[in-house]
Coordinates of C-alpha atoms in Angstrom, one line a residue:
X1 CA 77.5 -42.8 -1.9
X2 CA 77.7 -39.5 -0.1
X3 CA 74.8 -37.9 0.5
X4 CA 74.0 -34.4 -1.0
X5 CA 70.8 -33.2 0.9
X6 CA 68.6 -30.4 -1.2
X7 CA 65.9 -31.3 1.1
X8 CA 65.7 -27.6 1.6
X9 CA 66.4 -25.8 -1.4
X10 CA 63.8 -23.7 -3.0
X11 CA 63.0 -24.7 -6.6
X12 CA 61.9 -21.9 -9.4
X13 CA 60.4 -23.6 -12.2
X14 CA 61.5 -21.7 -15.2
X15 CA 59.0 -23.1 -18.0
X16 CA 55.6 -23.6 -17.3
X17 CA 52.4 -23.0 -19.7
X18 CA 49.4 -21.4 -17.4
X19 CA 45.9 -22.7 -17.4
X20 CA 42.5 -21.4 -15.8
X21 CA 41.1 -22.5 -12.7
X22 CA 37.8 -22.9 -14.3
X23 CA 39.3 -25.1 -16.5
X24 CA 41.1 -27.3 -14.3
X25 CA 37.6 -27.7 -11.8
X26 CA 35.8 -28.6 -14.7
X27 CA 37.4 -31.0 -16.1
X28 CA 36.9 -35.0 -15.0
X29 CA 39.9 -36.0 -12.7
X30 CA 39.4 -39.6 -15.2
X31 CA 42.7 -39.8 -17.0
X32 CA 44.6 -36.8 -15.4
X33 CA 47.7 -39.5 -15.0
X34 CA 48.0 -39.8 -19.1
X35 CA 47.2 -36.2 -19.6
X36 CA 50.5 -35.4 -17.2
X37 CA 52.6 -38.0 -19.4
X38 CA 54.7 -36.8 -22.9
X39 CA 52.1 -38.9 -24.8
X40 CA 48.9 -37.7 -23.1
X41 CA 49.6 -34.4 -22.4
X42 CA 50.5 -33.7 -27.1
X43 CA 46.7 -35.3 -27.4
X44 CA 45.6 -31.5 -26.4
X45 CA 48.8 -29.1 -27.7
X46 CA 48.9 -31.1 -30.9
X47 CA 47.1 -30.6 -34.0
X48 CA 48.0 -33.6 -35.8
X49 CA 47.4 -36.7 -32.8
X50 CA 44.1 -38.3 -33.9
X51 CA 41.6 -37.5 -31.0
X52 CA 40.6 -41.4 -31.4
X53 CA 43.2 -42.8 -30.4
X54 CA 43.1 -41.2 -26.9
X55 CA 41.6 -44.7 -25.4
X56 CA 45.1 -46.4 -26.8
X57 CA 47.0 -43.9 -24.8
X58 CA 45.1 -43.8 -21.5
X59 CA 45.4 -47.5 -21.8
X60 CA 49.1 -47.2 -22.1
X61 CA 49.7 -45.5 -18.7
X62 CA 49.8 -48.0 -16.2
X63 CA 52.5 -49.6 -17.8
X64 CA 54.4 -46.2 -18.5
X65 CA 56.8 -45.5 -15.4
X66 CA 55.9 -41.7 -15.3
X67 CA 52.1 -43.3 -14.6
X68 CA 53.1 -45.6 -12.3
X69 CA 54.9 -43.5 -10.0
X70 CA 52.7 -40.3 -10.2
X71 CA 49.8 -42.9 -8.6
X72 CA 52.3 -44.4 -6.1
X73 CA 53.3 -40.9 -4.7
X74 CA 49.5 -39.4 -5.1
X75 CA 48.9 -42.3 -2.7
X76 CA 51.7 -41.3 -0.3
X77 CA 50.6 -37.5 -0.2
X78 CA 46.4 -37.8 -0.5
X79 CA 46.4 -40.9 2.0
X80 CA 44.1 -42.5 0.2
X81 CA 44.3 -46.5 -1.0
X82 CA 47.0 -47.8 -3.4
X83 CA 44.8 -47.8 -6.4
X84 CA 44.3 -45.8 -9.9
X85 CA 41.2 -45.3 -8.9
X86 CA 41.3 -44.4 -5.5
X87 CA 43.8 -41.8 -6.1
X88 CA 41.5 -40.4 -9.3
X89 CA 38.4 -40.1 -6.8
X90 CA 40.8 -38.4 -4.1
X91 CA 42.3 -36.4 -6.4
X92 CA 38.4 -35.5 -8.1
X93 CA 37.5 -34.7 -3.7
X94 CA 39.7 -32.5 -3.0
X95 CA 40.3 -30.5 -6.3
X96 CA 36.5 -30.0 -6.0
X97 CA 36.6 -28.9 -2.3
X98 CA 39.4 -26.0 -3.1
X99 CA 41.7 -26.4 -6.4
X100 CA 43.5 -23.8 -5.1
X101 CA 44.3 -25.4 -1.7
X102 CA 45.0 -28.7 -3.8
X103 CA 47.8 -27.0 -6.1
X104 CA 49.6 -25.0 -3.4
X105 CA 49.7 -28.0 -1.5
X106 CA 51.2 -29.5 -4.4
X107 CA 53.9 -26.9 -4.7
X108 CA 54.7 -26.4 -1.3
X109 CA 55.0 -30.2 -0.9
X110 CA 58.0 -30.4 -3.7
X111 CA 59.3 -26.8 -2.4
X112 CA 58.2 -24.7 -5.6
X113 CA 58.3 -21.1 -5.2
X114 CA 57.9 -19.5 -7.9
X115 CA 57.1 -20.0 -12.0
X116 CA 57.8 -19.0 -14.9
X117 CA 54.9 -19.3 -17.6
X118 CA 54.7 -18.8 -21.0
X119 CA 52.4 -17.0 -22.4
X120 CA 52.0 -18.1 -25.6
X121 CA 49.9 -21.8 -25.1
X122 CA 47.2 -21.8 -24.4
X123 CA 45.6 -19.0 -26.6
X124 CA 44.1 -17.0 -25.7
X125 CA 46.9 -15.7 -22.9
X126 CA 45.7 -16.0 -19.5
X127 CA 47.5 -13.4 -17.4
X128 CA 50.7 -14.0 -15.1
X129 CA 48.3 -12.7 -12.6
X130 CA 45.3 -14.3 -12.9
X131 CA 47.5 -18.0 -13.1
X132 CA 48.8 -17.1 -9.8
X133 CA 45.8 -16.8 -8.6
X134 CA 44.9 -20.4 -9.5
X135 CA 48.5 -21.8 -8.3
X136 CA 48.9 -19.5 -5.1
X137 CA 52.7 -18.7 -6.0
X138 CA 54.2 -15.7 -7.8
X139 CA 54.4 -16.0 -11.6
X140 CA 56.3 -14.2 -14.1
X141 CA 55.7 -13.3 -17.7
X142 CA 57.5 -15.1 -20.4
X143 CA 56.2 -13.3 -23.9
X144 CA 55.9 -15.3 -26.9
X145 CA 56.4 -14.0 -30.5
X146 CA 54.7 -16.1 -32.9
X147 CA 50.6 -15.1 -31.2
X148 CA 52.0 -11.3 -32.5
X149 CA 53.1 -12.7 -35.7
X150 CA 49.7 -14.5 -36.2
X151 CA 47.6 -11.2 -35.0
X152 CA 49.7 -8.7 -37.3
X153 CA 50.1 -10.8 -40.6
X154 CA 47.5 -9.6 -42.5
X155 CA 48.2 -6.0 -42.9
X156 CA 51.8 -4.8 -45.1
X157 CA 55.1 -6.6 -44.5
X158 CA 56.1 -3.1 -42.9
X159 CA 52.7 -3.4 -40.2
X160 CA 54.0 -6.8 -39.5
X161 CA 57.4 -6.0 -38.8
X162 CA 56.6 -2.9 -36.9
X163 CA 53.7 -4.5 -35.1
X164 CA 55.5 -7.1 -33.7
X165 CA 58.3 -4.5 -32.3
X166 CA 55.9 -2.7 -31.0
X167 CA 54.2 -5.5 -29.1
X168 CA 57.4 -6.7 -27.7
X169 CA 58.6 -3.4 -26.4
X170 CA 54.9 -3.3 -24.6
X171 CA 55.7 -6.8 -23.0
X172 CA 59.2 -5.0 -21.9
X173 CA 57.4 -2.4 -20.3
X174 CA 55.4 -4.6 -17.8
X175 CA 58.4 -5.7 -14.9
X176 CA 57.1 -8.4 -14.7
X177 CA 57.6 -9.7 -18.0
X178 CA 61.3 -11.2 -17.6
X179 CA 61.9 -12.6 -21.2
X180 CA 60.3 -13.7 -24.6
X181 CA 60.1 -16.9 -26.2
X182 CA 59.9 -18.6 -29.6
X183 CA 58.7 -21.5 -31.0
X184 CA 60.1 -21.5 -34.3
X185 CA 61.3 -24.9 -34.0
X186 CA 57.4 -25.7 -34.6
X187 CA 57.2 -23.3 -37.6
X188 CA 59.9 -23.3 -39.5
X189 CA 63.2 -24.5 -37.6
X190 CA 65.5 -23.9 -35.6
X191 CA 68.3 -23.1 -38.3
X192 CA 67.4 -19.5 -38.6
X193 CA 69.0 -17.6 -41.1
X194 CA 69.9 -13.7 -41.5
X195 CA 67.5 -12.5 -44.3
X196 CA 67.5 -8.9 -45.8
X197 CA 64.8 -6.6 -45.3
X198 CA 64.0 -7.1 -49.1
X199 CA 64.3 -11.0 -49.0
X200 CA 61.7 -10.9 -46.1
X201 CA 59.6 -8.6 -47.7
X202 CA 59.4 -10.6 -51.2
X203 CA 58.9 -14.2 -48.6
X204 CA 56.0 -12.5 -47.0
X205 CA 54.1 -11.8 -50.1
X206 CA 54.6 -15.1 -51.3
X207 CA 53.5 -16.0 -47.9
X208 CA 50.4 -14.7 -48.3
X209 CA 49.8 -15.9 -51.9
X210 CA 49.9 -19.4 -50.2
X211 CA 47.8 -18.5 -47.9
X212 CA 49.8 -18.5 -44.8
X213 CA 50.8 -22.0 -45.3
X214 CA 54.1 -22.9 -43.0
X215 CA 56.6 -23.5 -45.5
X216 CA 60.2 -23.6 -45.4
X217 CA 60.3 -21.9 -49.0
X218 CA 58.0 -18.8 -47.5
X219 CA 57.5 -18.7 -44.4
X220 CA 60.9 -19.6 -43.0
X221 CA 62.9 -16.2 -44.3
X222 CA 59.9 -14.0 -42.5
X223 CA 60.0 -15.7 -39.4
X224 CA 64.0 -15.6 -39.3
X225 CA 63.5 -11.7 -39.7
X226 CA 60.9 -11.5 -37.4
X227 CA 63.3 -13.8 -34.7
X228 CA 66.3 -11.1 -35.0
X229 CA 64.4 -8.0 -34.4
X230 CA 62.7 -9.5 -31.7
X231 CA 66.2 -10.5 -30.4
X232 CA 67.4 -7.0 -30.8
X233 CA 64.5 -5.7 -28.9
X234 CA 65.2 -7.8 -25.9
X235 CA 68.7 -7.1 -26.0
X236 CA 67.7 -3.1 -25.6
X237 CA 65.6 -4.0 -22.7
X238 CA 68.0 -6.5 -21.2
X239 CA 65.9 -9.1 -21.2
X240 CA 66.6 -12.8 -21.8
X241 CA 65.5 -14.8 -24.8
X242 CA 64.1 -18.5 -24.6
X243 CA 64.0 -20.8 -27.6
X244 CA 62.0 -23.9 -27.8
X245 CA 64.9 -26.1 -28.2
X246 CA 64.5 -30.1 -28.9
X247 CA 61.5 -32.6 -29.1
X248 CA 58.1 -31.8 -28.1
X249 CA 54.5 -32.5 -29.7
X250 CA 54.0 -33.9 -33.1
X251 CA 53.4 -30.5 -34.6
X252 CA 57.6 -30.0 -33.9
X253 CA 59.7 -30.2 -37.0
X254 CA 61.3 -32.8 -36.3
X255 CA 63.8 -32.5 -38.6
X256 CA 65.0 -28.7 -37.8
X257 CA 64.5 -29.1 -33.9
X258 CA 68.0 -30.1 -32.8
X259 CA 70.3 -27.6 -30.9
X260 CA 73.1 -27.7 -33.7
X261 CA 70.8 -26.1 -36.0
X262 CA 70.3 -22.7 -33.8
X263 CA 74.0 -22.8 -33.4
X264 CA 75.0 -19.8 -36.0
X265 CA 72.1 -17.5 -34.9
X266 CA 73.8 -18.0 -31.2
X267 CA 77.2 -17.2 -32.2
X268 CA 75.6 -14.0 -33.8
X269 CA 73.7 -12.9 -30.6
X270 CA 77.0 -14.1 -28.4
X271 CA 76.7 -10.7 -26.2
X272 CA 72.9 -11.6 -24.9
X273 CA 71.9 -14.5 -22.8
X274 CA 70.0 -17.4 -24.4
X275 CA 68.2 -20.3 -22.8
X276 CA 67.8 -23.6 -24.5
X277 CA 64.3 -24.9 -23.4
X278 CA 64.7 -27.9 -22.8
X279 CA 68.3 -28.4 -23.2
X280 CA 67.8 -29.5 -26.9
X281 CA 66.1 -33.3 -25.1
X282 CA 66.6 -35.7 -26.4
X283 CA 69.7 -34.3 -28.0
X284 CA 71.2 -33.0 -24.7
X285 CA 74.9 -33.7 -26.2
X286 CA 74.2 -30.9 -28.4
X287 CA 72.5 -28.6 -26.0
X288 CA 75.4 -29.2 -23.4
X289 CA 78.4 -28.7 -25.6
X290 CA 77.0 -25.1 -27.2
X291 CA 76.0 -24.4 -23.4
X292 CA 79.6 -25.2 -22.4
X293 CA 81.3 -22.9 -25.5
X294 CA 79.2 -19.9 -25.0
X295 CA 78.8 -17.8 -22.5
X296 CA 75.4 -16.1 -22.7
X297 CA 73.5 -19.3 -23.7
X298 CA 71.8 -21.5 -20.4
X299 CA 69.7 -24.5 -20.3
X300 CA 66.4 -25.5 -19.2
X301 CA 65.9 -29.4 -17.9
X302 CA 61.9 -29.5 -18.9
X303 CA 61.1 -32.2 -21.3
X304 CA 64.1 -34.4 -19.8
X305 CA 62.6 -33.9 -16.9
X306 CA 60.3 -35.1 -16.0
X307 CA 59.6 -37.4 -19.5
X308 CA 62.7 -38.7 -19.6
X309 CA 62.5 -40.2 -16.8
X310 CA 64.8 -43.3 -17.0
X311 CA 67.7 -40.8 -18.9
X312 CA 67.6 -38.1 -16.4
X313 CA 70.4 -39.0 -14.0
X314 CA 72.9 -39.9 -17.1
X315 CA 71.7 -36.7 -19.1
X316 CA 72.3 -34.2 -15.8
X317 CA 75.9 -35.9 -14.8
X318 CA 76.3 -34.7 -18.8
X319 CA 75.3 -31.4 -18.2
X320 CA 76.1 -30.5 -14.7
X321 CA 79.7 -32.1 -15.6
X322 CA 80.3 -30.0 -18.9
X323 CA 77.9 -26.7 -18.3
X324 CA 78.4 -24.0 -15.5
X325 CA 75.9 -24.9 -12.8
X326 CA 75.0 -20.9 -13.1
X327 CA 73.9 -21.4 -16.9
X328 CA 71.7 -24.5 -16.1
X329 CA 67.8 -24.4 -14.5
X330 CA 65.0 -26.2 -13.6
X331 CA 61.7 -26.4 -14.9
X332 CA 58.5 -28.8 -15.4
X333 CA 56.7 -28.1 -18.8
X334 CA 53.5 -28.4 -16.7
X335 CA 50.9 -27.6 -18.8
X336 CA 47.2 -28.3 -17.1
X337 CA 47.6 -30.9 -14.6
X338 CA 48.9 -29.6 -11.3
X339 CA 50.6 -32.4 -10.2
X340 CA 53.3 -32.1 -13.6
X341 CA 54.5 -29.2 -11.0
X342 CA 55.1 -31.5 -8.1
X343 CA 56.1 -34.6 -9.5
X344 CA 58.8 -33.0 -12.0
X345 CA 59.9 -31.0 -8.8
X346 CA 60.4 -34.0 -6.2
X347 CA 62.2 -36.4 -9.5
X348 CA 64.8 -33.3 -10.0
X349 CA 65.4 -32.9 -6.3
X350 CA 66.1 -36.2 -5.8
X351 CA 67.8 -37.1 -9.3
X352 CA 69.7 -33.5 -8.7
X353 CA 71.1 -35.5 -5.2
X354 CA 72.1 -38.4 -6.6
X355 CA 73.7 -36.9 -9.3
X356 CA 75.7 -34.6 -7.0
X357 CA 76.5 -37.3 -4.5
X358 CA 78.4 -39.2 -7.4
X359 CA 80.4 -36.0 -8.1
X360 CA 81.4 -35.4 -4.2
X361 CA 82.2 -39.5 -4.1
X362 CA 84.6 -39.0 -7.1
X363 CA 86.5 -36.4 -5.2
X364 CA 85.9 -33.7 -8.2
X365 CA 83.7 -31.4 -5.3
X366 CA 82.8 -31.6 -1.8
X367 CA 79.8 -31.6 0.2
X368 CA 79.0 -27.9 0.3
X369 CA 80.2 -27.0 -3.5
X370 CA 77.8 -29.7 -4.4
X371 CA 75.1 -28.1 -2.6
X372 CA 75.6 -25.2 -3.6
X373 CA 75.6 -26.1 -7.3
X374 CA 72.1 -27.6 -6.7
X375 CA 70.6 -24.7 -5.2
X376 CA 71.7 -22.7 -8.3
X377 CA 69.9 -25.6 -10.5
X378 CA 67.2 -25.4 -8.3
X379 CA 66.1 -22.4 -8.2
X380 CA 69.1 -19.3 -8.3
X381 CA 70.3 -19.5 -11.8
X382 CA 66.6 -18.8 -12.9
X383 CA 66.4 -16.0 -10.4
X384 CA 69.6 -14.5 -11.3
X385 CA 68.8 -14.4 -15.3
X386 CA 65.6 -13.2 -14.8
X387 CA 66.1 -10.9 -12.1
X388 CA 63.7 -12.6 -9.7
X389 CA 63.7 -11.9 -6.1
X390 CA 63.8 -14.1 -3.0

């Protein structure tokens, strides 16, 4: 196979969730491996995983490929001996000695530049500045819309609606706030309808009457409103819009979380640029075929990457085959553990090369097109959308 070397393209991660460095010092380096892992890491973003069973899942890791090779690299890059253990103590040593100096040699190890976090988990937000602090690269603002939702729900239907415009045309106003985000797909689905000012307002009264409860029959037709102004305020301040879109924790709704069901609200919002977080995994046919009829709508390769692992390099040949390279980014869905940064970084580089390599061997690019559609995966398709500089 040809080889496509990215060896020295920058990577941007474009969906991270921050954490605080006290945090991270604080807590025992025992079982950092499962928390990085799809399984361990929903034992602390979900609310309905059974705390007890975190034994079963730490037990699970050493025969989970994610755990396996997160150890075997560790071992590579601390020097230490090729054990669980070993690398747990060295990891303990040296985040204890300077957490700082451990992450940013973490990120500058895999090439990562610059993030993107997401404000809205954990709660309270910790502040694009203070996380880069604790990371030691620049980090830009991604506002979420359902913490204003929560904070402004208990006054009128007309304090909620105007609250939560108000709030987002604050996060506009900060530069480095580059786009807003929803989770709806853990609410109330991704389907999002078109409800009337009225039909919100009688939902949100009935809302309330069931006590806040997340209901399809209630909630749903408030949070749909809520989505579209929110839209229409980042369309005014020309700023992207990112929907969790796919999988994720247990608290997802499962049933509503699949691209196809976000696909009218995207044909009404055509004329503003929309990113797919996580690419609709694991329905990335979905995710790549709206990608590949819309113009405005891009996709982010968290989740897939770096959980899906053994589907990766048949999910991007998918997507970098069907979706303009432009439209499609990187990012890690790290989330606590520093090394989700650099192992999600080095698998895309390297899955990202392979990939590529089997495009320039089938004759349908050469060499430098396919490096130059890996740097735009990488890291310049995040950068252009979001206005980021160099």
């Amino acid at each position: 196979m040809v080889e496509v070397d990215l060896s020295g393209a920058e990577i941007v991660d474009a969906h991270t969730h921050p954490y605080r460095l006290a945090d991270l010092v604080a807590r025992s380096s025992e079982g950092f491996d499962t928390r990085a892992t799809f399984l361990g890491e929903a034992f602390s973003s979900s609310s309905r995983l059974d705390p007890e069973l975190w034994p079963t899942a730490d037990r699970l890791t050493d025969s989970t490929v994610m755990g396996i090779t997160i150890v075997r690299w560790l071992v590579r890059h601390l020097g230490c001996e090729p054990t669980r253990e070993a690398v747990t103590a060295s990891r303990a040593s040296a985040i204890q000695a300077d957490a700082v100096a451990y992450t940013k040699g973490l990120l500058d190890a895999a090439g990562v530049m610059a993030v993107l976090a997401d404000e809205g988990y954990p709660q309270p937000p910790i502040p694009a500045e203070e996380f880069a602090g604790t990371i030691g690269v620049p980090v830009s603002r991604v506002a979420r819309l359902e913490p204003w939702i929560l904070a402004r729900r208990e006054g009128s239907f007309d304090d909620l609606v105007g609250g939560v415009e108000n709030d987002a045309t604050e996060a506009a106003s900060d530069p480095n706030c580059v786009a807003y985000k929803s989770i709806v797909a853990y609410r109330t689905g991704l389907d999002v309808g078109d409800p009337s000012p009225s039909e919100a307002a009688e939902a949100f009264d009935r809302w309330r009457v069931d006590d806040w409860r997340e209901t399809r029959e209630h909630a749903k037709q408030v949070r749909d409103f809520l989505i579209r102004r929110t839209l229409a305020v980042a369309e005014a301040n020309d700023r992207a819009f990112h929907f969790h879109c796919g999988g994720g924790d247990p608290d997802i709704d499962l049933a509503h979380a699949s691209p196809k069901g976000l696909f009218p609200l995207l044909v009404d919002v055509q004329h503003q640029p929309v990113v797919l977080v996580h690419s609709g995994f694991p329905w990335v046919e979905e995710g790549a075929f709206i990608a590949s009829v819309l113009p405005n709508v891009y996709l982010e390769l968290s989740e897939l990457i770096p959980w899906g692992w053994g589907q990766v390099e048949p999910a991007l040949e998918l997507i970098v085959g069907s979706v303009p390279a432009a439209k499609i980014m990187y990012g890690s869905d790290e989330a606590g553990e520093p090394e989700g940064f650099w192992v999600a970084a080095l698998m895309a580089r390297a899955a990202l090369q392979r990939v590529l390599g089997r495009l320039v061997d089938r004759d349908y690019v050469a060499v430098d097109e396919a490096q130059r559609l890996g740097r735009l995966i990488l890291a310049d398709s995040c950068r252009g959308l979001h206005g980021l500089s160099r």
